[in-house]
């Protein structure tokens, strides 16, 4: 344990995997951590639960704590939280980085209480001023940024995927892996029954050149008709934001974003979509983005190349006509 | 038990307050956090299938009475407003959890449901923090729930279309992403009826659990600002016909329109 109120320079990244690959956000957290540790000379460590076969791709970390135990062979929020809390307490880093994925949302609060350490969520920027961590968070669906100062020997930051650049570095060599056992962690009230892989049926929106995407602004399932006509005129599949698929107006395979598909078409047309971070995560890399939203402050306009505040109900039929002409 | 929270309506213009550490809350509209609405729906569905009693709980926040009465009109059995909490400012989620924890402990419900996240969760999400303070199992991004005896079968989305199904021994705290059906509407007449019948319980909020103080104090907002629009879209103006023509031109120039 370091001195009272002075943050250790070491940073522990909670690595994520989906059973077959280490998830990209892990490398984004790695590069954010490296940047922070540049001046201090702190070490950048990783902790991963399960996925022993994937540890080899974490060679760019100074050390990997691999929790290899039947309790974490499938995802279980309780077992993972106990396991990571155990590692964090043991390693005692200054800063823990996790993401706002399901695992991150499950872990961060519980760890904040148990460790204990303050927590900053929705983080899109990270810096250090003296001993303080300064995090920038995206709140109100991306409408505002908050600059937060954490004056504490320990802190946890939950990063939004896609906010930091970072890629796997296969040339990094084999990592220094320490296997952690979970003896004495105690029984869990949560048991994983099954992991369901994505169903591949229905449309494939990831292969299309152009996508016509619709959000809650469409108002109802009946109103979808005008959007369908436009999509047909363009020969484009329909895509959607989460509320549209949650309401059952379109089926799940149409959904773009964090819990849906990541798409990168040559053109993405967004109608009545606000541009929440979870949606942007799935489409911000599209070559051309054109957004229609009656709210001039909608965050979608920050990633779009062209935008308009014309009402979609006025615009869409006109556009269909122009395309058909 | 369903925990509800009011949020500024994100369709409105949000401005930092003069000291730059909170938003200007004076003239904005507040609405129920959309994920809390999903949590309420899931609780009502659970009530219908297993005969549970549904208690909705909210801190005393702007326009919250309306939300609680609406919940009663939709079928909740009890509605509780906790008073004596910080008003008119941002309430850190740690503080919210620390206030709710002793209350939840006292009422000891089998299941606590709340929205997976809110747009103000700068310092973390409620389900996980509350689970932490109460030492209860918890799960976020829940899209499926079935309760039988004292066991909940829960489906959590893991992202990119993957999900995990698990079994949790109750009590537990769940952060609901989506209910099994779209949230129901309560007709205005029923909401009015609920309001006339009263039945909103106002209770003094318990003292927050101590350990919360530390964590809350250490997260300080220094500055709140609108993102710089360095990469803002080029806005197409004019009447719908003109804008449509421009968009069609742009798509044509990219070779994306076949005809
Ligand atoms: C764990 C998690 C995962 C998530 N995953 C995803 C995901 O994969 N994909 C996703 O999309 N979301 C996801 N979300 C939800 C996300 O937070 C937002 O709630 C969602 O993206 C909002 O969808 P929207 O933009 O369609 O709706 P809203 O935010 O309600 O926006 C509707 C917009 O339509 C505009 N509008 C209204 N009427 C008109 C009109 N007539 N003409 C033009 N514009 C109009 C409004 O100005 C508004 O900006 C996730 C959330 C969580 C917590």
PDB file of N, CA and C and ligand atoms in Angstrom, chain A residues 215-217 241-243 255-260 272-274 276 278-279 292-295 311-313, chain B residues 34-35 116-117 141 177, ligand 1:
ATOM      1  N   UNK A 215     -34.912   6.305 -35.939  1.00  0.00           N
ATOM      2  CA  UNK A 215     -34.921   6.334 -34.484  1.00  0.00           C
ATOM      3  C   UNK A 215     -36.300   6.613 -33.925  1.00  0.00           C
ATOM      4  N   UNK A 216     -36.334   6.887 -32.640  1.00  0.00           N
ATOM      5  CA  UNK A 216     -37.592   7.078 -31.932  1.00  0.00           C
ATOM      6  C   UNK A 216     -38.422   8.218 -32.522  1.00  0.00           C
ATOM      7  N   UNK A 217     -37.735   9.159 -33.201  1.00  0.00           N
ATOM      8  CA  UNK A 217     -38.433  10.282 -33.814  1.00  0.00           C
ATOM      9  C   UNK A 217     -39.520   9.860 -34.799  1.00  0.00           C
ATOM     10  N   UNK A 241     -32.264   2.550 -34.321  1.00  0.00           N
ATOM     11  CA  UNK A 241     -31.711   2.716 -32.983  1.00  0.00           C
ATOM     12  C   UNK A 241     -32.447   1.756 -32.056  1.00  0.00           C
ATOM     13  N   UNK A 242     -31.962   1.663 -30.870  1.00  0.00           N
ATOM     14  CA  UNK A 242     -32.474   0.668 -29.921  1.00  0.00           C
ATOM     15  C   UNK A 242     -33.969   0.803 -29.587  1.00  0.00           C
ATOM     16  N   UNK A 243     -34.459   2.018 -29.304  1.00  0.00           N
ATOM     17  CA  UNK A 243     -35.887   2.102 -28.948  1.00  0.00           C
ATOM     18  C   UNK A 243     -36.791   1.506 -30.029  1.00  0.00           C
ATOM     19  N   UNK A 255     -30.730  -3.485 -35.485  1.00  0.00           N
ATOM     20  CA  UNK A 255     -30.228  -2.500 -34.517  1.00  0.00           C
ATOM     21  C   UNK A 255     -28.738  -2.191 -34.662  1.00  0.00           C
ATOM     22  N   UNK A 256     -28.443  -0.893 -34.649  1.00  0.00           N
ATOM     23  CA  UNK A 256     -27.073  -0.403 -34.725  1.00  0.00           C
ATOM     24  C   UNK A 256     -26.665   0.116 -33.350  1.00  0.00           C
ATOM     25  N   UNK A 257     -25.457  -0.198 -32.909  1.00  0.00           N
ATOM     26  CA  UNK A 257     -24.965   0.395 -31.669  1.00  0.00           C
ATOM     27  C   UNK A 257     -24.291  -0.606 -30.765  1.00  0.00           C
ATOM     28  N   UNK A 258     -24.115  -0.145 -29.557  1.00  0.00           N
ATOM     29  CA  UNK A 258     -23.397  -0.908 -28.545  1.00  0.00           C
ATOM     30  C   UNK A 258     -23.918  -2.336 -28.399  1.00  0.00           C
ATOM     31  N   UNK A 259     -25.238  -2.477 -28.261  1.00  0.00           N
ATOM     32  CA  UNK A 259     -25.770  -3.829 -28.100  1.00  0.00           C
ATOM     33  C   UNK A 259     -26.288  -4.376 -29.423  1.00  0.00           C
ATOM     34  N   UNK A 260     -26.150  -3.614 -30.479  1.00  0.00           N
ATOM     35  CA  UNK A 260     -26.542  -4.093 -31.802  1.00  0.00           C
ATOM     36  C   UNK A 260     -25.309  -4.311 -32.657  1.00  0.00           C
ATOM     37  N   UNK A 272     -34.423  10.982 -37.179  1.00  0.00           N
ATOM     38  CA  UNK A 272     -35.020  10.942 -35.841  1.00  0.00           C
ATOM     39  C   UNK A 272     -34.203  10.155 -34.842  1.00  0.00           C
ATOM     40  N   UNK A 273     -32.883  10.243 -34.978  1.00  0.00           N
ATOM     41  CA  UNK A 273     -31.965   9.587 -34.031  1.00  0.00           C
ATOM     42  C   UNK A 273     -31.168  10.675 -33.325  1.00  0.00           C
ATOM     43  N   UNK A 274     -31.137  10.653 -31.976  1.00  0.00           N
ATOM     44  CA  UNK A 274     -30.488  11.743 -31.244  1.00  0.00           C
ATOM     45  C   UNK A 274     -28.968  11.645 -31.297  1.00  0.00           C
ATOM     46  N   UNK A 276     -27.124   9.185 -29.199  1.00  0.00           N
ATOM     47  CA  UNK A 276     -26.622   8.809 -27.874  1.00  0.00           C
ATOM     48  C   UNK A 276     -25.310   8.044 -28.065  1.00  0.00           C
ATOM     49  N   UNK A 278     -24.265   5.296 -27.068  1.00  0.00           N
ATOM     50  CA  UNK A 278     -24.423   3.866 -27.376  1.00  0.00           C
ATOM     51  C   UNK A 278     -24.798   3.646 -28.838  1.00  0.00           C
ATOM     52  N   UNK A 279     -25.425   4.638 -29.435  1.00  0.00           N
ATOM     53  CA  UNK A 279     -25.744   4.512 -30.855  1.00  0.00           C
ATOM     54  C   UNK A 279     -24.506   4.848 -31.693  1.00  0.00           C
ATOM     55  N   UNK A 292     -30.971  13.729 -39.999  1.00  0.00           N
ATOM     56  CA  UNK A 292     -32.156  14.581 -39.958  1.00  0.00           C
ATOM     57  C   UNK A 292     -32.716  14.524 -38.554  1.00  0.00           C
ATOM     58  N   UNK A 293     -32.744  15.685 -37.880  1.00  0.00           N
ATOM     59  CA  UNK A 293     -33.245  15.740 -36.513  1.00  0.00           C
ATOM     60  C   UNK A 293     -33.735  17.156 -36.241  1.00  0.00           C
ATOM     61  N   UNK A 294     -34.940  17.291 -35.717  1.00  0.00           N
ATOM     62  CA  UNK A 294     -35.519  18.621 -35.501  1.00  0.00           C
ATOM     63  C   UNK A 294     -34.826  19.395 -34.380  1.00  0.00           C
ATOM     64  N   UNK A 295     -34.018  18.707 -33.574  1.00  0.00           N
ATOM     65  CA  UNK A 295     -33.304  19.376 -32.481  1.00  0.00           C
ATOM     66  C   UNK A 295     -31.917  19.787 -32.970  1.00  0.00           C
ATOM     67  N   UNK A 311     -38.238  18.602 -40.476  1.00  0.00           N
ATOM     68  CA  UNK A 311     -39.012  17.496 -39.911  1.00  0.00           C
ATOM     69  C   UNK A 311     -38.916  16.272 -40.822  1.00  0.00           C
ATOM     70  N   UNK A 312     -38.656  15.133 -40.247  1.00  0.00           N
ATOM     71  CA  UNK A 312     -38.471  13.946 -41.080  1.00  0.00           C
ATOM     72  C   UNK A 312     -39.717  13.597 -41.877  1.00  0.00           C
ATOM     73  N   UNK A 313     -40.875  13.914 -41.316  1.00  0.00           N
ATOM     74  CA  UNK A 313     -42.120  13.587 -42.025  1.00  0.00           C
ATOM     75  C   UNK A 313     -42.300  14.447 -43.276  1.00  0.00           C
TER      76      UNK A 313
ATOM     77  N   UNK B  34     -35.906   6.917 -18.911  1.00  0.00           N
ATOM     78  CA  UNK B  34     -36.598   5.935 -19.763  1.00  0.00           C
ATOM     79  C   UNK B  34     -36.345   4.497 -19.327  1.00  0.00           C
ATOM     80  N   UNK B  35     -35.171   4.218 -18.776  1.00  0.00           N
ATOM     81  CA  UNK B  35     -34.882   2.843 -18.351  1.00  0.00           C
ATOM     82  C   UNK B  35     -35.622   2.510 -17.053  1.00  0.00           C
ATOM     83  N   UNK B 116     -31.177   0.552 -16.050  1.00  0.00           N
ATOM     84  CA  UNK B 116     -29.774   0.153 -16.168  1.00  0.00           C
ATOM     85  C   UNK B 116     -28.827   1.328 -15.960  1.00  0.00           C
ATOM     86  N   UNK B 117     -29.243   2.497 -16.414  1.00  0.00           N
ATOM     87  CA  UNK B 117     -28.394   3.676 -16.252  1.00  0.00           C
ATOM     88  C   UNK B 117     -29.249   4.909 -16.415  1.00  0.00           C
ATOM     89  N   UNK B 141     -28.027  -4.286 -17.440  1.00  0.00           N
ATOM     90  CA  UNK B 141     -28.400  -4.564 -18.835  1.00  0.00           C
ATOM     91  C   UNK B 141     -29.297  -5.808 -18.930  1.00  0.00           C
ATOM     92  N   UNK B 177     -32.650  -2.999 -18.714  1.00  0.00           N
ATOM     93  CA  UNK B 177     -32.436  -2.323 -19.987  1.00  0.00           C
ATOM     94  C   UNK B 177     -33.755  -2.242 -20.761  1.00  0.00           C
TER      95      UNK B 177
HETATM   96  C1  LIG C   1     -26.283  -0.805 -22.146  1.00  0.00           C
HETATM   97  C2  LIG C   1     -26.962  -0.013 -23.216  1.00  0.00           C
HETATM   98  C3  LIG C   1     -26.850  -0.401 -24.526  1.00  0.00           C
HETATM   99  C4  LIG C   1     -27.470   0.343 -25.528  1.00  0.00           C
HETATM  100  N1  LIG C   1     -27.313  -0.055 -26.806  1.00  0.00           N
HETATM  101  C5  LIG C   1     -27.842   0.691 -27.794  1.00  0.00           C
HETATM  102  C6  LIG C   1     -27.671   0.320 -29.169  1.00  0.00           C
HETATM  103  O1  LIG C   1     -27.074  -0.725 -29.504  1.00  0.00           O
HETATM  104  N2  LIG C   1     -28.194   1.121 -30.112  1.00  0.00           N
HETATM  105  C7  LIG C   1     -28.888   2.268 -29.816  1.00  0.00           C
HETATM  106  O2  LIG C   1     -29.332   2.967 -30.747  1.00  0.00           O
HETATM  107  N3  LIG C   1     -29.081   2.627 -28.524  1.00  0.00           N
HETATM  108  C8  LIG C   1     -28.586   1.859 -27.511  1.00  0.00           C
HETATM  109  N4  LIG C   1     -28.826   2.220 -26.216  1.00  0.00           N
HETATM  110  C9  LIG C   1     -29.827   3.283 -25.936  1.00  0.00           C
HETATM  111  C10 LIG C   1     -29.288   4.685 -26.018  1.00  0.00           C
HETATM  112  O3  LIG C   1     -28.846   5.072 -24.739  1.00  0.00           O
HETATM  113  C11 LIG C   1     -30.416   5.671 -26.427  1.00  0.00           C
HETATM  114  O4  LIG C   1     -31.485   5.539 -25.523  1.00  0.00           O
HETATM  115  C12 LIG C   1     -30.942   5.443 -27.842  1.00  0.00           C
HETATM  116  O5  LIG C   1     -29.865   5.351 -28.761  1.00  0.00           O
HETATM  117  C13 LIG C   1     -31.845   6.581 -28.238  1.00  0.00           C
HETATM  118  O6  LIG C   1     -32.462   6.272 -29.477  1.00  0.00           O
HETATM  119  P1  LIG C   1     -33.048   7.418 -30.420  1.00  0.00           P
HETATM  120  O7  LIG C   1     -31.968   8.333 -30.819  1.00  0.00           O
HETATM  121  O8  LIG C   1     -33.792   6.728 -31.499  1.00  0.00           O
HETATM  122  O9  LIG C   1     -34.137   8.103 -29.482  1.00  0.00           O
HETATM  123  P2  LIG C   1     -34.108   9.535 -28.779  1.00  0.00           P
HETATM  124  O10 LIG C   1     -32.875   9.747 -28.025  1.00  0.00           O
HETATM  125  O11 LIG C   1     -35.401   9.649 -28.083  1.00  0.00           O
HETATM  126  O12 LIG C   1     -34.076  10.541 -30.012  1.00  0.00           O
HETATM  127  C14 LIG C   1     -35.130  10.771 -30.871  1.00  0.00           C
HETATM  128  C15 LIG C   1     -34.728  11.978 -31.696  1.00  0.00           C
HETATM  129  O13 LIG C   1     -35.682  12.188 -32.720  1.00  0.00           O
HETATM  130  C16 LIG C   1     -35.796  13.595 -32.933  1.00  0.00           C
HETATM  131  N5  LIG C   1     -37.090  13.815 -33.566  1.00  0.00           N
HETATM  132  C17 LIG C   1     -38.326  13.718 -33.001  1.00  0.00           C
HETATM  133  N6  LIG C   1     -39.272  13.956 -33.906  1.00  0.00           N
HETATM  134  C18 LIG C   1     -38.640  14.221 -35.081  1.00  0.00           C
HETATM  135  C19 LIG C   1     -39.091  14.531 -36.395  1.00  0.00           C
HETATM  136  N7  LIG C   1     -40.397  14.613 -36.684  1.00  0.00           N
HETATM  137  N8  LIG C   1     -38.188  14.765 -37.357  1.00  0.00           N
HETATM  138  C20 LIG C   1     -36.850  14.661 -37.081  1.00  0.00           C
HETATM  139  N9  LIG C   1     -36.370  14.369 -35.853  1.00  0.00           N
HETATM  140  C21 LIG C   1     -37.257  14.135 -34.862  1.00  0.00           C
HETATM  141  C22 LIG C   1     -35.673  14.203 -31.570  1.00  0.00           C
HETATM  142  O14 LIG C   1     -35.203  15.543 -31.660  1.00  0.00           O
HETATM  143  C23 LIG C   1     -34.653  13.273 -30.892  1.00  0.00           C
HETATM  144  O15 LIG C   1     -33.345  13.787 -30.988  1.00  0.00           O
HETATM  145  C24 LIG C   1     -28.229   1.492 -25.205  1.00  0.00           C
HETATM  146  C25 LIG C   1     -28.341   1.866 -23.881  1.00  0.00           C
HETATM  147  C26 LIG C   1     -27.723   1.131 -22.892  1.00  0.00           C
HETATM  148  C27 LIG C   1     -27.882   1.573 -21.495  1.00  0.00           C
END
